[in-house]
Amino acid sequence: MISRRTFRTGGVLAAATGIGTVLALFSPISPAHSAVACTVNYTVSQWSGGFVADVRINNLGEAVNGWRLTWSFTAGQQVVSGWNATVSQSGSAVTATSMGYNAALPGGASTGFGFQGTSNGTTNPVPGSFALNGTTCTGGGGGGGG
């Protein structure tokens, strides 16, 4: 039996505090840093011992040229193969890196990739959080059924 679960997590990079703004007036000018903000939709179709995940990154911040999405598995899941991203795993840590054709991710745009994995057959929890280019996408997300 195949079941589907969908999980959504989102968040934004915090803005500078009032004192930081005041200090900036008296500091040398430095280059601006892109504010990263995102949501991730993670949908799983699974069967005993395996699953396919569809991952959608929604860029809520400034344009990104070259993206890297990271997360951790908590129940021994293993990535077997991926598409529309280079997906690799070291221990429980997973990294998906953009391909040349989908590296540009304008603000307000989204991109997706997928991968096939194995699980222990009894549990396959959805990752608790994701990070886009090192910035965590967390907060008021939804949950998914099993």
Short mmCIF file of N, CA and C in Angstrom, two decimals:
data_model
loop_
_atom_site.label_atom_id
_atom_site.label_comp_id
_atom_site.label_asym_id
_atom_site.label_seq_id
_atom_site.Cartn_x
_atom_site.Cartn_y
_atom_site.Cartn_z
N MET A 1 0.84 -1.17 0.00
CA MET A 1 0.00 0.00 0.00
C MET A 1 0.89 1.23 0.00
N ILE A 2 0.58 2.17 -0.83
CA ILE A 2 1.34 3.41 -0.91
C ILE A 2 0.60 4.48 -0.12
N SER A 3 1.36 5.19 0.70
CA SER A 3 0.76 6.30 1.44
C SER A 3 1.50 7.57 1.07
N ARG A 4 0.83 8.68 1.20
CA ARG A 4 1.43 9.98 0.88
C ARG A 4 1.39 10.86 2.11
N ARG A 5 2.48 11.56 2.34
CA ARG A 5 2.56 12.52 3.42
C ARG A 5 3.12 13.82 2.88
N THR A 6 2.60 14.91 3.32
CA THR A 6 3.10 16.21 2.91
C THR A 6 3.46 17.00 4.15
N PHE A 7 4.61 17.70 4.09
CA PHE A 7 5.08 18.50 5.19
C PHE A 7 5.50 19.84 4.64
N ARG A 8 5.20 20.88 5.34
CA ARG A 8 5.59 22.21 4.90
C ARG A 8 6.21 22.94 6.07
N THR A 9 7.32 23.56 5.79
CA THR A 9 7.98 24.36 6.81
C THR A 9 8.39 25.68 6.17
N GLY A 10 8.34 26.74 6.88
CA GLY A 10 8.69 28.03 6.31
C GLY A 10 9.31 28.94 7.35
N GLY A 11 9.99 29.96 6.90
CA GLY A 11 10.58 30.91 7.84
C GLY A 11 11.23 32.04 7.08
N VAL A 12 11.63 33.05 7.81
CA VAL A 12 12.32 34.17 7.21
C VAL A 12 13.53 34.52 8.06
N LEU A 13 14.51 35.11 7.43
CA LEU A 13 15.69 35.58 8.12
C LEU A 13 15.32 36.84 8.89
N ALA A 14 15.67 36.89 10.17
CA ALA A 14 15.31 38.02 11.01
C ALA A 14 15.98 39.30 10.50
N ALA A 15 15.27 40.41 10.63
CA ALA A 15 15.79 41.70 10.22
C ALA A 15 16.73 42.23 11.31
N ALA A 16 17.53 43.22 10.95
CA ALA A 16 18.45 43.81 11.91
C ALA A 16 17.69 44.48 13.05
N THR A 17 18.27 44.42 14.23
CA THR A 17 17.63 45.07 15.38
C THR A 17 17.84 46.56 15.29
N GLY A 18 17.11 47.30 16.09
CA GLY A 18 17.24 48.76 16.09
C GLY A 18 18.65 49.20 16.38
N ILE A 19 19.32 48.60 17.37
CA ILE A 19 20.68 48.99 17.68
C ILE A 19 21.64 48.65 16.55
N GLY A 20 21.41 47.54 15.88
CA GLY A 20 22.24 47.18 14.73
C GLY A 20 22.12 48.22 13.63
N THR A 21 20.92 48.76 13.45
CA THR A 21 20.71 49.80 12.45
C THR A 21 21.47 51.05 12.83
N VAL A 22 21.44 51.43 14.10
CA VAL A 22 22.16 52.62 14.56
C VAL A 22 23.66 52.42 14.38
N LEU A 23 24.18 51.25 14.77
CA LEU A 23 25.60 50.99 14.61
C LEU A 23 26.01 51.02 13.14
N ALA A 24 25.13 50.60 12.27
CA ALA A 24 25.45 50.59 10.84
C ALA A 24 25.69 52.01 10.33
N LEU A 25 25.06 53.01 10.95
CA LEU A 25 25.25 54.39 10.53
C LEU A 25 26.68 54.85 10.77
N PHE A 26 27.36 54.24 11.74
CA PHE A 26 28.70 54.66 12.11
C PHE A 26 29.77 53.65 11.70
N SER A 27 29.38 52.62 10.98
CA SER A 27 30.32 51.60 10.53
C SER A 27 30.68 51.83 9.08
N PRO A 28 31.84 51.34 8.68
CA PRO A 28 32.18 51.43 7.25
C PRO A 28 31.14 50.67 6.42
N ILE A 29 30.97 51.10 5.20
CA ILE A 29 30.00 50.45 4.32
C ILE A 29 30.54 49.07 3.94
N SER A 30 29.68 48.08 4.07
CA SER A 30 30.05 46.73 3.67
C SER A 30 29.04 46.24 2.64
N PRO A 31 29.41 45.24 1.86
CA PRO A 31 28.48 44.75 0.84
C PRO A 31 27.21 44.17 1.48
N ALA A 32 26.12 44.33 0.77
CA ALA A 32 24.84 43.80 1.26
C ALA A 32 24.84 42.29 1.13
N HIS A 33 24.17 41.62 2.05
CA HIS A 33 24.01 40.17 1.99
C HIS A 33 22.58 39.86 1.62
N SER A 34 22.40 38.87 0.78
CA SER A 34 21.06 38.48 0.36
C SER A 34 20.31 37.86 1.54
N ALA A 35 19.09 38.30 1.72
CA ALA A 35 18.24 37.71 2.74
C ALA A 35 17.59 36.46 2.17
N VAL A 36 17.85 35.33 2.81
CA VAL A 36 17.28 34.06 2.38
C VAL A 36 16.05 33.79 3.23
N ALA A 37 14.97 33.46 2.58
CA ALA A 37 13.74 33.06 3.25
C ALA A 37 13.07 32.02 2.37
N CYS A 38 12.52 30.99 2.99
CA CYS A 38 11.99 29.91 2.17
C CYS A 38 10.94 29.08 2.90
N THR A 39 10.22 28.33 2.11
CA THR A 39 9.40 27.24 2.61
C THR A 39 9.78 26.01 1.81
N VAL A 40 9.59 24.86 2.40
CA VAL A 40 9.89 23.60 1.73
C VAL A 40 8.67 22.70 1.87
N ASN A 41 8.20 22.19 0.74
CA ASN A 41 7.14 21.18 0.74
C ASN A 41 7.81 19.85 0.45
N TYR A 42 7.60 18.89 1.33
CA TYR A 42 8.23 17.57 1.24
C TYR A 42 7.11 16.54 1.20
N THR A 43 6.92 15.89 0.07
CA THR A 43 5.84 14.92 -0.10
C THR A 43 6.45 13.54 -0.34
N VAL A 44 5.94 12.55 0.36
CA VAL A 44 6.49 11.20 0.29
C VAL A 44 5.44 10.21 -0.18
N SER A 45 5.81 9.36 -1.11
CA SER A 45 5.04 8.16 -1.47
C SER A 45 5.90 7.00 -1.00
N GLN A 46 5.34 6.13 -0.16
CA GLN A 46 6.18 5.09 0.41
C GLN A 46 5.53 3.72 0.35
N TRP A 47 6.37 2.72 0.50
CA TRP A 47 5.98 1.32 0.55
C TRP A 47 6.92 0.67 1.56
N SER A 48 6.70 -0.54 1.89
CA SER A 48 7.53 -1.24 2.88
C SER A 48 8.98 -1.26 2.42
N GLY A 49 9.84 -0.56 3.14
CA GLY A 49 11.26 -0.55 2.84
C GLY A 49 11.75 0.51 1.89
N GLY A 50 10.87 1.30 1.31
CA GLY A 50 11.32 2.32 0.37
C GLY A 50 10.36 3.47 0.23
N PHE A 51 10.81 4.51 -0.44
CA PHE A 51 9.97 5.69 -0.65
C PHE A 51 10.52 6.54 -1.78
N VAL A 52 9.68 7.40 -2.30
CA VAL A 52 10.06 8.44 -3.24
C VAL A 52 9.62 9.75 -2.62
N ALA A 53 10.52 10.73 -2.60
CA ALA A 53 10.20 12.04 -2.04
C ALA A 53 10.22 13.09 -3.15
N ASP A 54 9.24 13.96 -3.11
CA ASP A 54 9.16 15.12 -4.00
C ASP A 54 9.38 16.33 -3.10
N VAL A 55 10.40 17.14 -3.41
CA VAL A 55 10.76 18.29 -2.57
C VAL A 55 10.62 19.55 -3.40
N ARG A 56 9.90 20.53 -2.86
CA ARG A 56 9.69 21.81 -3.55
C ARG A 56 10.21 22.92 -2.66
N ILE A 57 11.14 23.71 -3.19
CA ILE A 57 11.71 24.86 -2.49
C ILE A 57 11.01 26.11 -3.01
N ASN A 58 10.44 26.89 -2.12
CA ASN A 58 9.79 28.15 -2.47
C ASN A 58 10.66 29.28 -1.92
N ASN A 59 11.22 30.09 -2.79
CA ASN A 59 12.10 31.18 -2.38
C ASN A 59 11.25 32.41 -2.05
N LEU A 60 11.20 32.76 -0.78
CA LEU A 60 10.45 33.93 -0.33
C LEU A 60 11.33 35.15 -0.17
N GLY A 61 12.63 34.99 -0.38
CA GLY A 61 13.59 36.09 -0.19
C GLY A 61 14.11 36.61 -1.51
N GLU A 62 15.34 37.10 -1.46
CA GLU A 62 15.98 37.64 -2.65
C GLU A 62 16.44 36.51 -3.57
N ALA A 63 16.74 36.87 -4.79
CA ALA A 63 17.17 35.88 -5.78
C ALA A 63 18.40 35.12 -5.30
N VAL A 64 18.45 33.85 -5.64
CA VAL A 64 19.56 32.97 -5.29
C VAL A 64 20.11 32.42 -6.60
N ASN A 65 21.43 32.43 -6.75
CA ASN A 65 22.04 31.82 -7.92
C ASN A 65 22.94 30.70 -7.43
N GLY A 66 22.40 29.51 -7.46
CA GLY A 66 23.07 28.34 -6.91
C GLY A 66 22.50 28.06 -5.53
N TRP A 67 21.77 26.99 -5.39
CA TRP A 67 21.16 26.69 -4.09
C TRP A 67 21.62 25.34 -3.57
N ARG A 68 21.57 25.22 -2.25
CA ARG A 68 21.92 23.99 -1.56
C ARG A 68 20.92 23.83 -0.42
N LEU A 69 20.18 22.73 -0.46
CA LEU A 69 19.20 22.44 0.58
C LEU A 69 19.74 21.29 1.43
N THR A 70 19.72 21.47 2.76
CA THR A 70 20.22 20.44 3.66
C THR A 70 19.15 20.06 4.68
N TRP A 71 19.21 18.81 5.13
CA TRP A 71 18.34 18.32 6.19
C TRP A 71 18.95 17.05 6.75
N SER A 72 18.36 16.52 7.80
CA SER A 72 18.83 15.27 8.40
C SER A 72 17.70 14.27 8.51
N PHE A 73 18.02 13.01 8.30
CA PHE A 73 17.09 11.93 8.54
C PHE A 73 17.29 11.44 9.97
N THR A 74 16.23 10.98 10.60
CA THR A 74 16.31 10.56 12.00
C THR A 74 16.02 9.08 12.21
N ALA A 75 15.70 8.35 11.16
CA ALA A 75 15.32 6.94 11.33
C ALA A 75 16.06 6.01 10.38
N GLY A 76 17.29 6.38 10.02
CA GLY A 76 18.10 5.50 9.19
C GLY A 76 17.77 5.49 7.72
N GLN A 77 16.96 6.43 7.24
CA GLN A 77 16.66 6.47 5.81
C GLN A 77 17.95 6.70 5.02
N GLN A 78 17.99 6.16 3.80
CA GLN A 78 19.15 6.30 2.93
C GLN A 78 18.71 6.73 1.54
N VAL A 79 19.39 7.73 0.99
CA VAL A 79 19.14 8.18 -0.39
C VAL A 79 19.74 7.16 -1.34
N VAL A 80 18.96 6.76 -2.35
CA VAL A 80 19.43 5.83 -3.36
C VAL A 80 19.81 6.57 -4.64
N SER A 81 18.93 7.44 -5.13
CA SER A 81 19.18 8.20 -6.35
C SER A 81 18.31 9.44 -6.34
N GLY A 82 18.69 10.44 -7.14
CA GLY A 82 17.92 11.68 -7.20
C GLY A 82 17.81 12.20 -8.60
N TRP A 83 16.95 13.20 -8.79
CA TRP A 83 16.79 13.85 -10.08
C TRP A 83 16.51 15.33 -9.86
N ASN A 84 16.92 16.14 -10.80
CA ASN A 84 16.81 17.59 -10.79
C ASN A 84 17.61 18.24 -9.67
N ALA A 85 18.52 17.50 -9.05
CA ALA A 85 19.48 17.99 -8.06
C ALA A 85 20.51 16.89 -7.85
N THR A 86 21.68 17.27 -7.39
CA THR A 86 22.66 16.29 -6.96
C THR A 86 22.38 16.03 -5.49
N VAL A 87 21.91 14.83 -5.16
CA VAL A 87 21.53 14.50 -3.79
C VAL A 87 22.56 13.55 -3.23
N SER A 88 23.17 13.94 -2.09
CA SER A 88 24.18 13.10 -1.46
C SER A 88 23.89 12.99 0.03
N GLN A 89 24.48 11.99 0.65
CA GLN A 89 24.23 11.74 2.06
C GLN A 89 25.51 11.30 2.75
N SER A 90 25.72 11.82 3.96
CA SER A 90 26.82 11.41 4.81
C SER A 90 26.24 11.18 6.20
N GLY A 91 26.17 9.94 6.62
CA GLY A 91 25.50 9.62 7.88
C GLY A 91 24.03 9.97 7.75
N SER A 92 23.51 10.76 8.66
CA SER A 92 22.11 11.18 8.58
C SER A 92 21.92 12.49 7.82
N ALA A 93 23.03 13.20 7.53
CA ALA A 93 22.97 14.51 6.86
C ALA A 93 22.82 14.35 5.35
N VAL A 94 21.82 15.04 4.78
CA VAL A 94 21.54 14.97 3.34
C VAL A 94 21.71 16.37 2.75
N THR A 95 22.30 16.42 1.56
CA THR A 95 22.49 17.69 0.84
C THR A 95 21.99 17.51 -0.59
N ALA A 96 21.16 18.44 -1.03
CA ALA A 96 20.72 18.50 -2.43
C ALA A 96 21.25 19.81 -3.00
N THR A 97 21.97 19.72 -4.11
CA THR A 97 22.59 20.89 -4.74
C THR A 97 22.01 21.08 -6.13
N SER A 98 21.79 22.35 -6.48
CA SER A 98 21.19 22.69 -7.77
C SER A 98 22.03 22.18 -8.93
N MET A 99 21.35 21.99 -10.05
CA MET A 99 22.00 21.65 -11.31
C MET A 99 22.20 22.98 -12.06
N GLY A 100 22.97 22.95 -13.12
CA GLY A 100 23.19 24.18 -13.88
C GLY A 100 21.90 24.80 -14.39
N TYR A 101 20.96 23.97 -14.83
CA TYR A 101 19.73 24.48 -15.42
C TYR A 101 18.70 24.98 -14.41
N ASN A 102 18.85 24.69 -13.13
CA ASN A 102 17.88 25.19 -12.15
C ASN A 102 18.54 25.93 -10.99
N ALA A 103 19.78 26.40 -11.21
CA ALA A 103 20.52 27.09 -10.16
C ALA A 103 19.93 28.46 -9.85
N ALA A 104 19.42 29.17 -10.86
CA ALA A 104 18.84 30.50 -10.63
C ALA A 104 17.45 30.34 -10.03
N LEU A 105 17.26 30.93 -8.86
CA LEU A 105 15.98 30.85 -8.16
C LEU A 105 15.58 32.26 -7.74
N PRO A 106 14.85 32.98 -8.60
CA PRO A 106 14.45 34.34 -8.29
C PRO A 106 13.55 34.40 -7.06
N GLY A 107 13.50 35.56 -6.42
CA GLY A 107 12.59 35.75 -5.31
C GLY A 107 11.16 35.51 -5.78
N GLY A 108 10.38 34.79 -4.98
CA GLY A 108 9.01 34.49 -5.33
C GLY A 108 8.85 33.26 -6.22
N ALA A 109 9.96 32.67 -6.64
CA ALA A 109 9.90 31.49 -7.52
C ALA A 109 10.11 30.21 -6.70
N SER A 110 9.88 29.09 -7.35
CA SER A 110 10.11 27.81 -6.70
C SER A 110 10.77 26.86 -7.68
N THR A 111 11.37 25.83 -7.13
CA THR A 111 11.98 24.77 -7.92
C THR A 111 11.78 23.46 -7.18
N GLY A 112 11.91 22.38 -7.88
CA GLY A 112 11.70 21.10 -7.23
C GLY A 112 12.69 20.05 -7.69
N PHE A 113 12.82 19.03 -6.87
CA PHE A 113 13.64 17.88 -7.20
C PHE A 113 13.05 16.68 -6.47
N GLY A 114 13.56 15.52 -6.79
CA GLY A 114 13.07 14.32 -6.14
C GLY A 114 14.18 13.35 -5.90
N PHE A 115 13.88 12.36 -5.07
CA PHE A 115 14.85 11.30 -4.84
C PHE A 115 14.13 10.04 -4.37
N GLN A 116 14.81 8.92 -4.57
CA GLN A 116 14.32 7.65 -4.08
C GLN A 116 15.18 7.26 -2.90
N GLY A 117 14.54 6.65 -1.88
CA GLY A 117 15.29 6.25 -0.70
C GLY A 117 14.80 4.94 -0.13
N THR A 118 15.56 4.44 0.83
CA THR A 118 15.15 3.25 1.57
C THR A 118 14.86 3.64 3.01
N SER A 119 13.98 2.88 3.63
CA SER A 119 13.65 3.10 5.04
C SER A 119 13.62 1.75 5.72
N ASN A 120 13.48 1.76 7.04
CA ASN A 120 13.49 0.49 7.77
C ASN A 120 12.17 -0.27 7.65
N GLY A 121 11.23 0.29 6.94
CA GLY A 121 9.97 -0.40 6.68
C GLY A 121 8.87 -0.11 7.68
N THR A 122 9.23 0.35 8.89
CA THR A 122 8.20 0.63 9.88
C THR A 122 8.03 2.11 10.15
N THR A 123 9.07 2.89 9.94
CA THR A 123 8.97 4.32 10.19
C THR A 123 9.78 5.09 9.16
N ASN A 124 9.26 6.22 8.76
CA ASN A 124 9.93 7.10 7.80
C ASN A 124 9.50 8.53 8.11
N PRO A 125 9.93 9.07 9.26
CA PRO A 125 9.49 10.41 9.63
C PRO A 125 9.99 11.48 8.66
N VAL A 126 9.17 12.49 8.49
CA VAL A 126 9.52 13.64 7.66
C VAL A 126 10.61 14.44 8.38
N PRO A 127 11.61 14.94 7.66
CA PRO A 127 12.63 15.77 8.30
C PRO A 127 12.00 16.94 9.06
N GLY A 128 12.56 17.25 10.22
CA GLY A 128 12.01 18.31 11.08
C GLY A 128 12.30 19.71 10.59
N SER A 129 13.39 19.91 9.86
CA SER A 129 13.71 21.23 9.35
C SER A 129 14.62 21.10 8.14
N PHE A 130 14.66 22.17 7.37
CA PHE A 130 15.49 22.26 6.17
C PHE A 130 16.26 23.57 6.25
N ALA A 131 17.39 23.64 5.55
CA ALA A 131 18.15 24.89 5.45
C ALA A 131 18.49 25.13 3.99
N LEU A 132 18.25 26.34 3.53
CA LEU A 132 18.57 26.77 2.17
C LEU A 132 19.80 27.65 2.23
N ASN A 133 20.88 27.20 1.60
CA ASN A 133 22.16 27.92 1.61
C ASN A 133 22.57 28.32 3.02
N GLY A 134 22.34 27.42 3.97
CA GLY A 134 22.76 27.62 5.35
C GLY A 134 21.76 28.33 6.25
N THR A 135 20.66 28.84 5.70
CA THR A 135 19.65 29.52 6.50
C THR A 135 18.46 28.60 6.70
N THR A 136 18.12 28.36 7.96
CA THR A 136 17.04 27.44 8.29
C THR A 136 15.68 27.96 7.85
N CYS A 137 14.92 27.09 7.24
CA CYS A 137 13.53 27.37 6.88
C CYS A 137 12.69 26.70 7.96
N THR A 138 12.28 27.43 8.96
CA THR A 138 11.53 26.84 10.06
C THR A 138 10.29 27.68 10.33
N GLY A 139 9.46 27.19 11.26
CA GLY A 139 8.29 27.96 11.66
C GLY A 139 7.01 27.33 11.19
N GLY A 140 5.98 28.08 11.22
CA GLY A 140 4.59 27.68 11.12
C GLY A 140 4.19 26.69 10.07
N GLY A 141 4.99 25.70 9.80
CA GLY A 141 4.67 24.74 8.76
C GLY A 141 3.47 23.86 9.10
N GLY A 142 3.15 23.02 8.18
CA GLY A 142 2.04 22.09 8.37
C GLY A 142 2.58 20.71 8.67
N GLY A 143 1.74 19.77 8.61
CA GLY A 143 2.15 18.39 8.86
C GLY A 143 1.57 17.51 7.78
N GLY A 144 1.89 16.29 7.84
CA GLY A 144 1.37 15.37 6.85
C GLY A 144 0.85 14.13 7.50
N GLY A 145 -0.06 13.51 6.87
CA GLY A 145 -0.59 12.24 7.37
C GLY A 145 0.26 11.10 6.89
N GLY A 146 -0.02 9.93 7.34
CA GLY A 146 0.76 8.76 6.94
C GLY A 146 -0.11 7.90 6.17
#
